[in-house]
Coordinates of C-alpha atoms and ligand atoms in Angstrom, one line a residue:
M12 CA 21.6 -30.0 -2.9
A13 CA 19.7 -28.1 -0.2
D14 CA 17.8 -30.1 2.4
L15 CA 14.6 -28.0 1.7
D16 CA 13.2 -25.7 -0.8
V17 CA 12.1 -23.2 1.8
V18 CA 12.7 -22.4 5.5
V19 CA 10.0 -20.3 7.1
V20 CA 10.6 -18.6 10.4
G21 CA 7.5 -18.2 12.6
A22 CA 4.1 -19.9 12.7
G23 CA 1.7 -17.0 13.2
F24 CA -0.8 -16.1 10.5
A25 CA 2.1 -15.5 8.1
G26 CA 4.1 -18.7 8.7
I27 CA 1.0 -20.9 8.7
Y28 CA -0.2 -19.6 5.4
A29 CA 3.4 -19.7 3.9
V30 CA 3.6 -23.4 4.8
H31 CA 0.3 -24.1 3.1
A32 CA 0.8 -22.0 0.0
L33 CA 4.4 -23.1 -0.7
R34 CA 3.6 -26.7 -0.1
S35 CA 0.6 -26.5 -2.3
S36 CA 2.8 -25.3 -5.1
G37 CA 5.0 -28.4 -4.8
L38 CA 7.8 -27.1 -2.6
T39 CA 9.4 -28.8 0.5
V40 CA 8.9 -26.5 3.4
R41 CA 9.7 -26.4 7.2
A42 CA 8.6 -23.7 9.5
F43 CA 10.5 -23.1 12.8
E44 CA 8.5 -21.5 15.6
A45 CA 10.0 -20.4 18.9
G46 CA 6.8 -20.8 20.8
G47 CA 5.2 -23.9 22.1
G48 CA 2.2 -23.5 19.8
I49 CA 1.2 -21.9 16.6
G50 CA -0.6 -18.6 16.3
G51 CA 2.1 -16.0 16.9
T52 CA 0.5 -12.9 18.3
W53 CA -2.5 -14.9 19.3
F54 CA -0.5 -17.6 21.0
W55 CA 1.7 -15.2 23.1
N56 CA -0.8 -12.4 23.9
S57 CA -3.3 -14.3 25.9
Y58 CA -3.8 -11.6 28.5
P59 CA -7.4 -11.0 29.6
G60 CA -9.3 -8.8 27.2
A61 CA -7.1 -9.5 24.2
R62 CA -9.3 -9.1 21.1
C63 CA -9.0 -8.2 17.5
D64 CA -9.7 -4.6 16.3
V65 CA -10.6 -5.8 12.8
E66 CA -13.9 -7.6 12.4
S67 CA -13.7 -11.4 12.3
K68 CA -15.2 -11.6 8.7
D69 CA -12.1 -9.6 7.6
Y70 CA -9.5 -10.9 10.0
S71 CA -9.4 -14.4 8.5
F72 CA -7.9 -16.3 5.6
S73 CA -9.6 -15.8 2.2
F74 CA -7.6 -18.4 0.2
S75 CA -10.1 -21.2 0.7
P76 CA -13.8 -20.5 0.0
E77 CA -14.6 -23.7 1.7
L78 CA -12.8 -22.7 4.9
E79 CA -14.5 -19.3 5.0
Q80 CA -17.9 -21.0 4.6
E81 CA -17.4 -23.7 7.2
W82 CA -15.8 -21.6 10.0
S83 CA -18.2 -19.7 12.1
W84 CA -17.1 -16.7 14.2
S85 CA -19.1 -16.1 17.3
E86 CA -18.5 -12.3 17.6
R87 CA -18.0 -9.2 15.5
Y88 CA -14.6 -8.7 17.1
P89 CA -13.1 -12.1 18.0
A90 CA -11.3 -12.6 21.3
Q91 CA -7.8 -14.1 21.4
P92 CA -8.9 -17.7 22.3
E93 CA -11.2 -17.9 19.3
I94 CA -8.6 -16.7 16.9
L95 CA -6.2 -19.3 18.3
R96 CA -8.8 -22.0 17.8
Y97 CA -9.3 -20.8 14.2
L98 CA -5.6 -21.0 13.4
S99 CA -5.4 -24.4 14.9
H100 CA -8.4 -25.5 12.8
V101 CA -6.5 -24.2 9.7
A102 CA -3.5 -26.2 10.6
D103 CA -5.6 -29.4 11.1
R104 CA -7.7 -28.9 8.0
F105 CA -4.7 -28.4 5.7
D106 CA -2.5 -30.9 7.4
L107 CA 0.2 -28.4 8.3
W108 CA 1.4 -29.7 11.6
P109 CA 4.1 -32.1 10.2
H110 CA 5.8 -29.1 8.6
I111 CA 6.0 -26.9 11.6
Q112 CA 8.6 -27.4 14.3
L113 CA 7.6 -25.8 17.6
N114 CA 9.8 -24.8 20.5
T115 CA 12.6 -24.0 18.0
R116 CA 14.2 -20.6 17.6
V117 CA 16.1 -19.7 14.5
T118 CA 19.3 -18.1 15.7
A119 CA 21.2 -17.6 12.5
A120 CA 20.8 -17.7 8.7
R121 CA 23.6 -17.4 6.3
W122 CA 23.6 -17.1 2.5
D123 CA 26.2 -19.3 0.7
D124 CA 27.1 -17.5 -2.5
D125 CA 28.6 -20.6 -4.1
A126 CA 25.9 -23.1 -3.3
A127 CA 23.2 -20.4 -3.8
E128 CA 21.4 -21.6 -0.6
W129 CA 20.7 -20.5 2.9
T130 CA 22.1 -22.3 6.0
V131 CA 19.8 -21.9 8.9
T132 CA 20.8 -22.6 12.5
T133 CA 18.4 -23.2 15.3
D134 CA 18.8 -23.0 19.1
D135 CA 18.9 -26.8 19.5
G136 CA 22.1 -26.7 17.5
A137 CA 20.6 -28.1 14.3
V138 CA 21.5 -26.8 10.9
V139 CA 19.4 -27.1 7.8
S140 CA 19.9 -25.7 4.2
A141 CA 17.3 -24.3 2.0
R142 CA 17.0 -22.5 -1.4
F143 CA 14.8 -19.8 0.0
F144 CA 14.5 -18.1 3.4
V145 CA 11.1 -16.6 4.3
S146 CA 10.9 -14.4 7.4
A147 CA 7.4 -14.6 9.0
V148 CA 8.7 -13.4 12.4
G149 CA 6.0 -10.8 12.9
C150 CA 6.0 -7.0 13.1
L151 CA 4.9 -7.1 16.7
S152 CA 6.6 -10.1 18.3
A153 CA 9.8 -8.8 19.9
Y154 CA 8.3 -7.4 23.1
Q155 CA 9.9 -4.8 25.3
V156 CA 10.2 -4.4 29.0
P157 CA 11.5 -0.9 29.8
S158 CA 14.6 -0.8 32.0
L159 CA 13.2 0.0 35.4
P160 CA 15.8 0.2 38.2
G161 CA 15.1 -2.2 41.0
L162 CA 12.6 -4.4 39.1
E163 CA 14.6 -7.5 40.0
T164 CA 13.9 -6.7 43.7
F165 CA 10.1 -6.6 43.4
S166 CA 8.6 -9.2 45.7
G167 CA 5.3 -9.6 43.8
T168 CA 4.8 -11.0 40.4
W169 CA 5.2 -9.2 37.1
H170 CA 4.3 -10.0 33.5
H171 CA 4.6 -8.5 30.1
T172 CA 1.3 -8.9 28.2
A173 CA 3.1 -10.5 25.2
R174 CA 4.4 -13.3 27.4
W175 CA 1.2 -14.0 29.3
P176 CA 1.1 -17.4 31.2
A177 CA -1.2 -19.8 29.5
E178 CA -2.7 -20.7 32.9
G179 CA -3.6 -17.0 33.4
V180 CA -2.8 -14.7 36.4
D181 CA -5.0 -14.4 39.4
F182 CA -5.5 -10.7 40.3
A183 CA -8.4 -11.3 42.7
G184 CA -8.0 -9.0 45.7
K185 CA -4.6 -7.8 44.6
R186 CA -3.1 -4.3 44.2
V187 CA -2.0 -4.1 40.6
G188 CA 0.1 -1.6 38.7
L189 CA -0.4 -1.4 35.0
I190 CA 2.3 0.4 32.9
G191 CA 1.2 1.3 29.4
T192 CA -2.0 2.7 27.8
G193 CA -1.6 1.6 24.2
S194 CA -4.1 -0.8 22.5
T195 CA -3.0 -3.6 24.9
G196 CA -3.1 -1.6 28.1
I197 CA -6.5 -0.3 27.2
Q198 CA -7.8 -3.8 26.6
V199 CA -6.3 -5.4 29.7
A200 CA -7.1 -2.6 32.2
P201 CA -10.9 -3.1 32.6
Q202 CA -10.4 -6.8 33.0
I203 CA -7.9 -6.4 35.9
A204 CA -10.0 -3.6 37.5
A205 CA -13.0 -6.0 37.6
V206 CA -11.2 -8.4 40.0
A207 CA -8.3 -6.5 41.7
S208 CA -8.7 -4.7 45.0
Q209 CA -6.9 -1.7 43.4
L210 CA -5.6 -0.9 40.0
Y211 CA -3.1 1.9 39.4
V212 CA -2.8 2.8 35.7
F213 CA 0.6 4.4 35.1
Q214 CA -0.1 6.6 32.0
R215 CA 2.7 8.4 30.1
T216 CA 0.7 9.3 27.1
A217 CA -3.1 9.5 27.0
N218 CA -4.6 7.6 24.1
Y219 CA -7.6 7.7 21.8
A220 CA -10.1 4.8 21.9
V221 CA -13.3 4.3 19.9
P222 CA -16.0 1.9 21.0
N223 CA -16.1 -1.6 19.5
R224 CA -19.9 -2.1 20.0
N225 CA -19.0 -5.8 20.0
R226 CA -21.9 -8.2 19.6
P227 CA -22.5 -11.8 18.6
W228 CA -22.6 -12.6 14.9
E229 CA -26.2 -13.8 14.6
P230 CA -26.6 -16.9 12.3
A231 CA -29.0 -15.2 10.0
A232 CA -26.7 -12.2 9.4
E233 CA -23.7 -14.6 9.0
R234 CA -25.6 -16.7 6.4
E235 CA -26.6 -13.5 4.5
F236 CA -23.0 -12.2 4.6
K237 CA -21.4 -15.4 3.5
S238 CA -23.5 -15.6 0.4
R239 CA -21.5 -12.7 -1.0
Y240 CA -18.1 -13.5 0.7
R241 CA -16.1 -13.8 -2.6
Q242 CA -17.2 -10.4 -3.8
Y243 CA -16.5 -8.9 -0.4
R244 CA -12.9 -10.4 -0.4
K245 CA -12.2 -8.8 -3.8
E246 CA -13.4 -5.4 -2.5
A247 CA -11.2 -5.8 0.6
R248 CA -8.1 -6.5 -1.6
E249 CA -8.8 -3.3 -3.6
S250 CA -9.6 -1.2 -0.5
F251 CA -7.3 1.3 1.2
L252 CA -6.9 -0.5 4.6
G253 CA -7.7 -4.1 3.6
V254 CA -11.3 -3.7 4.8
P255 CA -13.9 -2.1 2.6
V256 CA -14.9 1.1 4.4
A257 CA -17.5 3.6 3.1
G258 CA -16.5 7.2 3.8
T259 CA -18.4 10.3 2.9
G260 CA -15.8 11.1 0.3
R261 CA -15.6 14.7 1.5
P262 CA -13.2 16.7 3.6
V263 CA -14.4 17.5 7.1
L264 CA -13.3 21.1 6.8
A265 CA -15.8 21.6 3.9
E266 CA -18.7 20.2 5.9
P267 CA -21.2 22.1 8.0
P268 CA -20.4 21.5 11.7
E269 CA -23.8 20.0 12.5
D270 CA -23.3 17.4 9.7
V271 CA -19.9 16.6 11.0
Q272 CA -21.3 16.0 14.5
R273 CA -24.1 13.8 13.1
T274 CA -21.6 11.8 11.0
F275 CA -19.2 11.2 13.8
T276 CA -22.0 10.4 16.2
E277 CA -23.5 7.8 13.9
R278 CA -20.1 6.2 13.4
W279 CA -19.3 6.3 17.1
Q280 CA -22.6 4.6 17.8
A281 CA -21.9 1.9 15.2
G282 CA -18.4 1.3 16.6
G283 CA -15.1 0.4 15.1
G284 CA -12.0 2.5 14.3
M285 CA -11.7 2.2 10.5
P286 CA -15.2 3.5 9.6
F287 CA -14.8 6.3 12.2
L288 CA -11.4 7.4 10.9
G289 CA -12.4 6.8 7.3
A290 CA -15.4 9.2 7.6
Y291 CA -13.7 12.1 5.9
T292 CA -10.9 12.4 3.3
D293 CA -8.7 14.9 5.2
L294 CA -8.5 13.5 8.7
L295 CA -5.1 12.0 8.3
V296 CA -3.5 14.6 6.1
D297 CA -4.6 18.0 7.6
Q298 CA -3.9 18.9 11.2
A299 CA -6.9 21.3 11.3
A300 CA -9.2 18.5 10.1
N301 CA -7.7 16.1 12.6
D302 CA -8.3 18.7 15.4
V303 CA -12.0 18.4 14.7
I304 CA -12.1 14.6 15.2
A305 CA -9.8 14.9 18.2
E306 CA -12.1 17.3 19.9
F307 CA -15.1 15.1 19.2
M308 CA -13.2 12.3 20.9
R309 CA -12.2 14.4 23.9
D310 CA -15.8 15.4 24.4
R311 CA -16.8 11.7 24.6
I312 CA -14.1 11.1 27.3
R313 CA -15.4 14.1 29.3
E314 CA -19.0 12.9 29.1
T315 CA -18.0 9.4 30.2
V316 CA -15.5 10.0 33.1
S317 CA -17.2 11.6 36.1
D318 CA -14.1 13.2 37.7
P319 CA -13.2 16.2 35.5
V320 CA -9.6 16.2 36.6
V321 CA -9.2 12.5 35.6
A322 CA -11.1 13.2 32.4
E323 CA -8.7 15.9 31.4
L324 CA -5.7 13.7 32.1
L325 CA -7.2 11.1 29.8
C326 CA -7.7 13.5 27.0
P327 CA -5.0 13.0 24.4
R328 CA -3.3 16.1 23.1
T329 CA 0.2 15.2 22.0
F330 CA -0.4 13.4 18.6
P331 CA -3.0 13.4 15.8
V332 CA -5.9 10.9 16.1
G333 CA -4.9 7.8 14.0
S334 CA -1.2 8.6 13.8
K335 CA -0.9 5.8 16.4
R336 CA -3.1 2.8 15.8
L337 CA -6.6 3.9 17.1
C338 CA -7.5 1.8 20.2
Q339 CA -10.8 0.2 20.5
S340 CA -12.7 -0.4 23.8
D341 CA -16.2 -0.5 25.1
D342 CA -15.3 0.0 28.7
Y343 CA -11.9 1.7 29.1
Y344 CA -12.8 5.2 29.9
A345 CA -15.9 4.2 32.1
M346 CA -13.5 2.1 34.1
Y347 CA -12.1 5.3 35.7
N348 CA -15.5 5.7 37.5
R349 CA -14.8 2.7 39.6
P350 CA -13.6 3.4 43.1
N351 CA -10.7 0.9 42.9
V352 CA -9.1 2.5 39.8
T353 CA -6.5 5.3 40.1
L354 CA -4.8 7.1 37.2
V355 CA -1.2 8.0 37.8
D356 CA 0.0 10.7 35.4
L357 CA 3.6 10.0 34.5
R358 CA 4.0 13.2 32.5
S359 CA 3.9 15.3 35.7
T360 CA 5.5 12.6 38.0
P361 CA 7.7 10.2 36.0
L362 CA 8.3 6.6 37.0
E363 CA 11.5 6.3 38.9
S364 CA 12.1 2.8 40.1
A365 CA 10.7 -0.5 41.5
S366 CA 11.5 -1.9 44.9
A367 CA 10.4 -4.9 46.9
G368 CA 7.0 -3.4 47.7
G369 CA 6.0 -1.6 44.5
L370 CA 6.7 1.3 42.2
S371 CA 7.9 4.8 42.9
T372 CA 7.3 7.9 40.8
T373 CA 9.0 11.2 41.5
S374 CA 6.2 12.1 43.9
A375 CA 4.8 8.9 45.5
F376 CA 5.3 5.3 46.3
Y377 CA 2.6 2.7 45.2
E378 CA 2.4 -0.5 47.2
L379 CA 1.7 -3.4 44.7
D380 CA 1.3 -7.1 44.6
A381 CA 1.6 -7.4 40.8
I382 CA 2.9 -5.3 37.9
V383 CA 1.7 -5.6 34.3
F384 CA 3.8 -4.3 31.5
A385 CA 1.8 -3.4 28.4
T386 CA 4.8 -1.5 27.1
G387 CA 4.8 -2.7 23.5
F388 CA 7.3 -4.0 21.0
D389 CA 10.5 -3.4 19.1
A390 CA 8.3 -3.3 16.1
I391 CA 8.7 -4.1 12.4
S392 CA 12.4 -5.0 12.5
G393 CA 13.0 -6.1 16.1
A394 CA 12.3 -9.9 15.7
L395 CA 14.3 -10.2 12.5
R396 CA 17.2 -8.3 13.9
Q397 CA 17.4 -10.9 16.8
I398 CA 18.5 -13.4 14.2
D399 CA 22.1 -13.2 12.9
V400 CA 21.1 -12.9 9.2
R401 CA 24.1 -12.7 6.8
G402 CA 23.5 -12.1 3.1
A403 CA 25.9 -12.1 0.1
S404 CA 29.6 -11.7 1.1
G405 CA 28.6 -12.3 4.8
V406 CA 27.0 -8.8 5.2
A407 CA 24.9 -8.7 8.4
L408 CA 21.3 -7.6 8.0
A409 CA 21.7 -5.6 11.3
D410 CA 24.4 -3.6 9.6
R411 CA 22.5 -3.1 6.4
W412 CA 19.6 -1.8 8.4
G413 CA 21.8 0.3 10.7
A414 CA 20.1 3.5 9.6
G415 CA 16.6 1.9 9.6
P416 CA 15.0 -1.1 8.0
H417 CA 14.2 -1.0 4.3
A418 CA 13.1 -3.4 1.6
Y419 CA 12.0 -3.2 -2.0
L420 CA 8.2 -3.4 -2.1
G421 CA 8.6 -4.2 1.6
I422 CA 9.3 -7.8 0.7
A423 CA 13.0 -8.2 -0.2
T424 CA 16.2 -6.4 0.6
A425 CA 19.3 -5.8 -1.6
G426 CA 22.2 -8.0 -0.7
F427 CA 20.0 -10.8 0.6
P428 CA 19.2 -13.2 -2.3
N429 CA 16.3 -15.6 -2.1
M430 CA 15.2 -14.0 1.2
F431 CA 11.6 -12.7 1.5
I432 CA 10.1 -10.8 4.4
V433 CA 6.3 -11.2 5.0
T434 CA 4.9 -7.8 5.8
G435 CA 8.4 -6.3 5.8
P436 CA 9.4 -2.6 6.1
G437 CA 8.0 -0.6 3.2
S438 CA 4.7 -2.5 2.9
P439 CA 1.3 -1.6 4.3
S440 CA 1.6 -4.2 7.0
V441 CA 0.7 -2.7 10.4
L442 CA -1.5 0.0 8.9
S443 CA -3.8 -2.5 7.3
N444 CA -5.9 -5.5 8.1
M445 CA -2.9 -7.7 8.5
A446 CA -4.5 -11.0 7.7
L447 CA -5.1 -9.7 4.2
S448 CA -1.7 -8.1 3.8
I449 CA -0.1 -11.4 4.9
E450 CA -2.0 -13.4 2.3
Q451 CA -1.1 -11.0 -0.4
H452 CA 2.6 -11.2 0.4
V453 CA 2.7 -14.9 0.8
E454 CA 1.0 -15.4 -2.6
W455 CA 3.4 -13.0 -4.2
I456 CA 6.4 -14.9 -2.8
R457 CA 4.9 -18.2 -3.9
D458 CA 4.4 -16.9 -7.4
C459 CA 7.9 -15.4 -7.6
I460 CA 9.5 -18.7 -6.6
G461 CA 7.2 -20.4 -9.2
Y462 CA 8.3 -17.9 -11.9
L463 CA 12.0 -18.6 -11.2
G464 CA 11.5 -22.3 -11.6
A465 CA 9.5 -21.9 -14.8
H466 CA 12.1 -19.6 -16.4
G467 CA 15.3 -21.4 -15.4
F468 CA 16.3 -19.0 -12.7
T469 CA 17.6 -20.0 -9.3
T470 CA 18.1 -16.7 -7.5
V471 CA 16.2 -13.4 -7.0
E472 CA 17.5 -10.3 -5.3
A473 CA 16.2 -6.8 -5.0
T474 CA 18.5 -4.3 -6.6
S475 CA 19.8 -1.4 -4.5
D476 CA 18.4 1.2 -6.9
A477 CA 14.9 -0.3 -6.8
E478 CA 15.0 -0.5 -3.1
E479 CA 16.1 3.1 -2.6
A480 CA 13.5 4.4 -5.0
W481 CA 10.8 2.4 -3.3
M482 CA 11.8 3.6 0.2
A483 CA 12.0 7.2 -1.1
H484 CA 8.4 6.7 -2.3
V485 CA 7.3 5.2 1.1
T486 CA 8.9 8.2 2.9
E487 CA 7.3 10.8 0.5
V488 CA 3.9 9.3 0.9
A489 CA 4.3 9.1 4.7
Y490 CA 5.4 12.7 5.0
S491 CA 2.3 13.8 3.1
T492 CA 0.3 12.6 6.0
L493 CA 0.2 13.2 9.8
F494 CA 1.6 9.8 10.7
P495 CA 5.2 10.9 11.3
K496 CA 4.0 13.5 13.8
A497 CA 3.5 10.9 16.5
D498 CA 6.2 9.5 18.7
S499 CA 5.0 6.0 17.9
W500 CA 6.4 2.6 17.4
Y501 CA 5.6 3.1 13.7
I502 CA 8.6 5.4 13.6
G503 CA 10.7 3.5 16.1
A504 CA 10.3 6.3 18.8
N505 CA 9.4 3.8 21.5
I506 CA 12.8 2.1 21.5
P507 CA 15.8 4.1 22.9
G508 CA 18.4 4.6 20.2
K509 CA 16.3 3.2 17.3
P510 CA 16.6 5.3 14.1
R511 CA 13.5 7.5 13.6
V512 CA 12.4 6.2 10.2
F513 CA 8.8 5.7 9.1
T514 CA 8.8 2.5 7.2
T515 CA 5.2 1.5 6.7
Y516 CA 3.6 2.2 3.3
V517 CA 0.6 4.4 3.7
G518 CA -0.3 4.6 0.0
G519 CA -3.1 2.0 0.5
V520 CA -3.5 -1.7 0.3
G521 CA -5.2 -1.7 -3.1
P522 CA -2.7 0.5 -4.9
Y523 CA 0.2 -1.4 -3.2
G524 CA -1.2 -4.8 -4.3
S525 CA -1.5 -3.5 -7.9
K526 CA 2.1 -2.3 -7.9
C527 CA 3.2 -5.8 -6.7
D528 CA 1.1 -7.4 -9.3
E529 CA 2.6 -5.2 -12.0
V530 CA 6.1 -6.0 -11.0
A531 CA 5.3 -9.7 -11.1
A532 CA 3.6 -9.5 -14.5
A533 CA 6.5 -7.6 -16.0
G534 CA 9.0 -10.3 -15.1
Y535 CA 10.2 -8.7 -11.8
P536 CA 11.9 -5.4 -12.7
G537 CA 13.8 -4.1 -9.8
F538 CA 15.0 -7.6 -9.0
A539 CA 18.1 -9.3 -10.4
L540 CA 17.3 -12.8 -11.4
G541 CA 20.2 -15.3 -11.6
A542 CA 20.7 -18.7 -13.2
P543 CA 23.4 -21.3 -12.3
Ligands
FAD29 P1 3.2 -13.1 14.6 O1 1.8 -13.5 14.8 O2 3.9 -12.1 15.4 O3 4.1 -14.5 14.5 C1 5.4 -14.5 14.4 C2 6.0 -15.7 15.0 O4 7.3 -15.8 14.7 C3 5.8 -15.7 16.5 O5 5.1 -16.8 17.0 C4 7.3 -15.8 17.0 O6 7.4 -16.6 18.2 C5 8.0 -16.4 15.8 N1 9.4 -16.0 15.8 C6 9.9 -14.8 15.8 N2 11.3 -14.9 15.7 C7 11.6 -16.2 15.7 C8 12.8 -17.0 15.5 N3 14.0 -16.3 15.5 N4 12.7 -18.3 15.5 C9 11.5 -18.9 15.5 N5 10.3 -18.3 15.6 C10 10.4 -16.9 15.7 N6 -3.4 -6.9 13.5 C11 -4.6 -6.6 12.9 O7 -4.7 -6.5 11.6 N7 -5.8 -6.5 13.6 C12 -5.7 -6.7 14.9 O8 -6.8 -6.6 15.6 C13 -4.5 -6.9 15.6 N8 -4.5 -7.1 16.9 C14 -3.3 -7.3 17.5 C15 -3.2 -7.5 18.9 C16 -2.0 -7.7 19.5 C17 -2.0 -7.9 21.0 C18 -0.8 -7.6 18.8 C19 0.5 -7.8 19.5 C20 -0.9 -7.5 17.4 C21 -2.1 -7.4 16.8 N9 -2.2 -7.2 15.4 C22 -3.4 -7.0 14.8 C23 -1.0 -7.4 14.6 C24 -0.7 -8.9 14.5 O9 0.6 -9.1 14.9 C25 -0.9 -9.4 13.0 O10 -2.3 -9.2 12.7 C26 -0.6 -10.9 12.8 O11 -1.1 -11.7 13.8 C27 0.8 -11.1 12.6 O12 1.0 -12.4 12.1 P2 2.5 -12.8 11.8 O13 2.5 -14.3 11.5 O14 3.1 -11.9 10.7 O15 3.4 -12.5 13.0
NAP30 P1 2.2 0.4 22.4 O1 1.1 0.9 21.5 O2 3.6 0.7 22.0 O3 1.9 1.0 23.8 C1 2.9 0.9 24.8 C2 2.5 1.7 26.0 O4 3.5 1.6 27.0 C3 2.4 3.2 25.7 O5 1.3 3.8 26.4 C4 3.7 3.7 26.2 O6 3.7 5.1 26.5 C5 3.9 2.9 27.4 N1 5.3 2.8 27.8 C6 6.3 2.2 27.1 N2 7.5 2.3 27.8 C7 7.2 3.0 28.9 C8 7.9 3.4 30.0 N3 9.2 3.2 30.1 N4 7.3 4.1 31.0 C9 6.0 4.3 30.9 N5 5.2 3.9 29.9 C10 5.8 3.3 28.9 O7 2.1 -1.2 22.6 P2 0.8 -2.1 22.6 O8 -0.3 -1.4 23.4 O9 1.2 -3.4 23.0 O10 0.3 -2.1 21.1 C11 1.2 -2.3 20.1 C12 0.4 -2.6 18.8 O11 -0.2 -3.9 18.8 C13 -0.9 -1.7 18.6 O12 -0.6 -0.4 18.2 C14 -1.7 -2.5 17.7 O13 -1.2 -2.4 16.4 C15 -1.4 -3.9 18.2 N6 -2.5 -4.3 19.2 C16 -3.8 -4.3 18.7 C17 -4.8 -4.7 19.6 C18 -6.2 -4.7 19.2 O14 -7.0 -3.8 19.5 N7 -6.5 -5.7 18.5 C19 -4.5 -4.9 20.9 C20 -3.2 -4.9 21.3 C21 -2.2 -4.5 20.5 P3 4.1 6.2 25.4 O15 2.9 6.3 24.5 O16 4.3 7.4 26.2 O17 5.3 5.7 24.7

């Protein structure tokens, strides 16, 4: 008999809720977390400026009406320390700590066909068996430092934003080089610029950012909102992005130009990426429509940045707006008006190497005391592939996913019985409000395990046919949009040698949730259920 019903890997939003939901349904559960604390993304990414791009009222658990009433967010967009406090509160309130083992990395997981259980090995040499294996390792937890010749000789300090020291980094009076201008780079740059003597931003690809218009959540507004929280959560589950967004319902190309300007300006003033991008129906499916919003955004950059040469370098031109996650910042572009900030254009002068004193491009040497890598992640499949996962007949997950990750409904993969992947490839995951997508997956997994028990089954496994058909649908929907046009981490383009496969479901959170519910209600077609 297995030691546990379920092993969960990871203790971010997903692992925390998996422990609670599975325990509440009577199962024995242990979560292993590599980090020294819970929180996942919000534990590791403690760089200055780290902040959510989904509003706090949305980026929070909905499973407990009491929790959502008693917890009070201070701001519209919460900063990393507040999210971490929230997750710690959740663990306290639901007594989850005894079921989470910190500082423990899962190194291997092996399915035993005869015993119908998983054997899970951790980096302290311990081995535990479980009937089910739930991956909650995160879509954005395997960080990447690009190979940069000479980095080991750099005499200053360097950090990746996803492994930020808990005690912080003192940049006061320092010359700092920042590599990367994705969501992370755009958040951290103004914070460094405020204290460093000089900040060099090494930009390979210019990026789009909309304002946050962040503000405190006033108690009166909070009280009013919380009186209708339940209804709001229902609307969020049925929405396209996991956040109810009111668009005009019309295509931008059919709208008079002055109305378009007014609509975009109003939404720009209100702040937030989802309402801005959700303004018109064709922005993410028609290049000509996307060009309209792109030009609006470039105009905002030009009117903010005083040096016209710098402004043009900051104007994105190589990918459609929204085909990479839209960045949000209230102070990124304006930062370039500071005398201590220099933009280095890596397109015209690529980065070549590091040395003891700093960084060299093909045309100049930059003397630095510190380097910050905001260079992103081996996303979606990276963290799971770092575990030696072996399914039926010893097949390695890394081999099964050799041509790219895939999973039926984004939650289970053929050949790996009794294994579930929270926000796995083929689900809306990173294109949604992830807190909501995580809850939806965890509840589906809990209910599936409950169904097996209630109907005398012990195993569940996605069939190859169902998985192939689902991934074909995922691909078809993706290629009806502009998403695959970007060289983004969504498609694996940021990792040398990674197969270029778009694996996120862009058909919408609401429709996706309905499909998952239908499968469950129909007794799990597309899954093979087995009894002893
Ligand atoms: P994570 O939070 O990544 O947690 C996974 C955990 O698994 C990690 O703690 C990791 O240490 C652990 N782990 C991995 N492998 C192993 C192993 N082998 N053994 C043991 N433990 C392991 N999403 C949004 O919707 N809105 C946002 O505004 C937003 N902002 C973000 C900001 C940043 C800086 C980043 C990086 C991501 C952001 N995201 C955002 C995405 C974010 O990752 C998710 O919203 C969510 O926090 C993911 O939770 P998770 O539990 O699935 O994964
Ligand atoms: P990212 O979007 O992948 O950006 C990485 C940046 O590093 C890019 O600008 C990239 O340039 C650059 N880069 C990578 N390798 C490089 C190299 N060898 N030389 C020069 N530049 C290099 O990573 P991220 O910014 O960490 O964001 C990842 C995701 O996390 C986001 O998309 C978002 O989903 C989430 N996130 C959200 C928030 C938030 O607002 N709440 C904050 C941070 C992160 P290229 O574009 O040219 O490849």
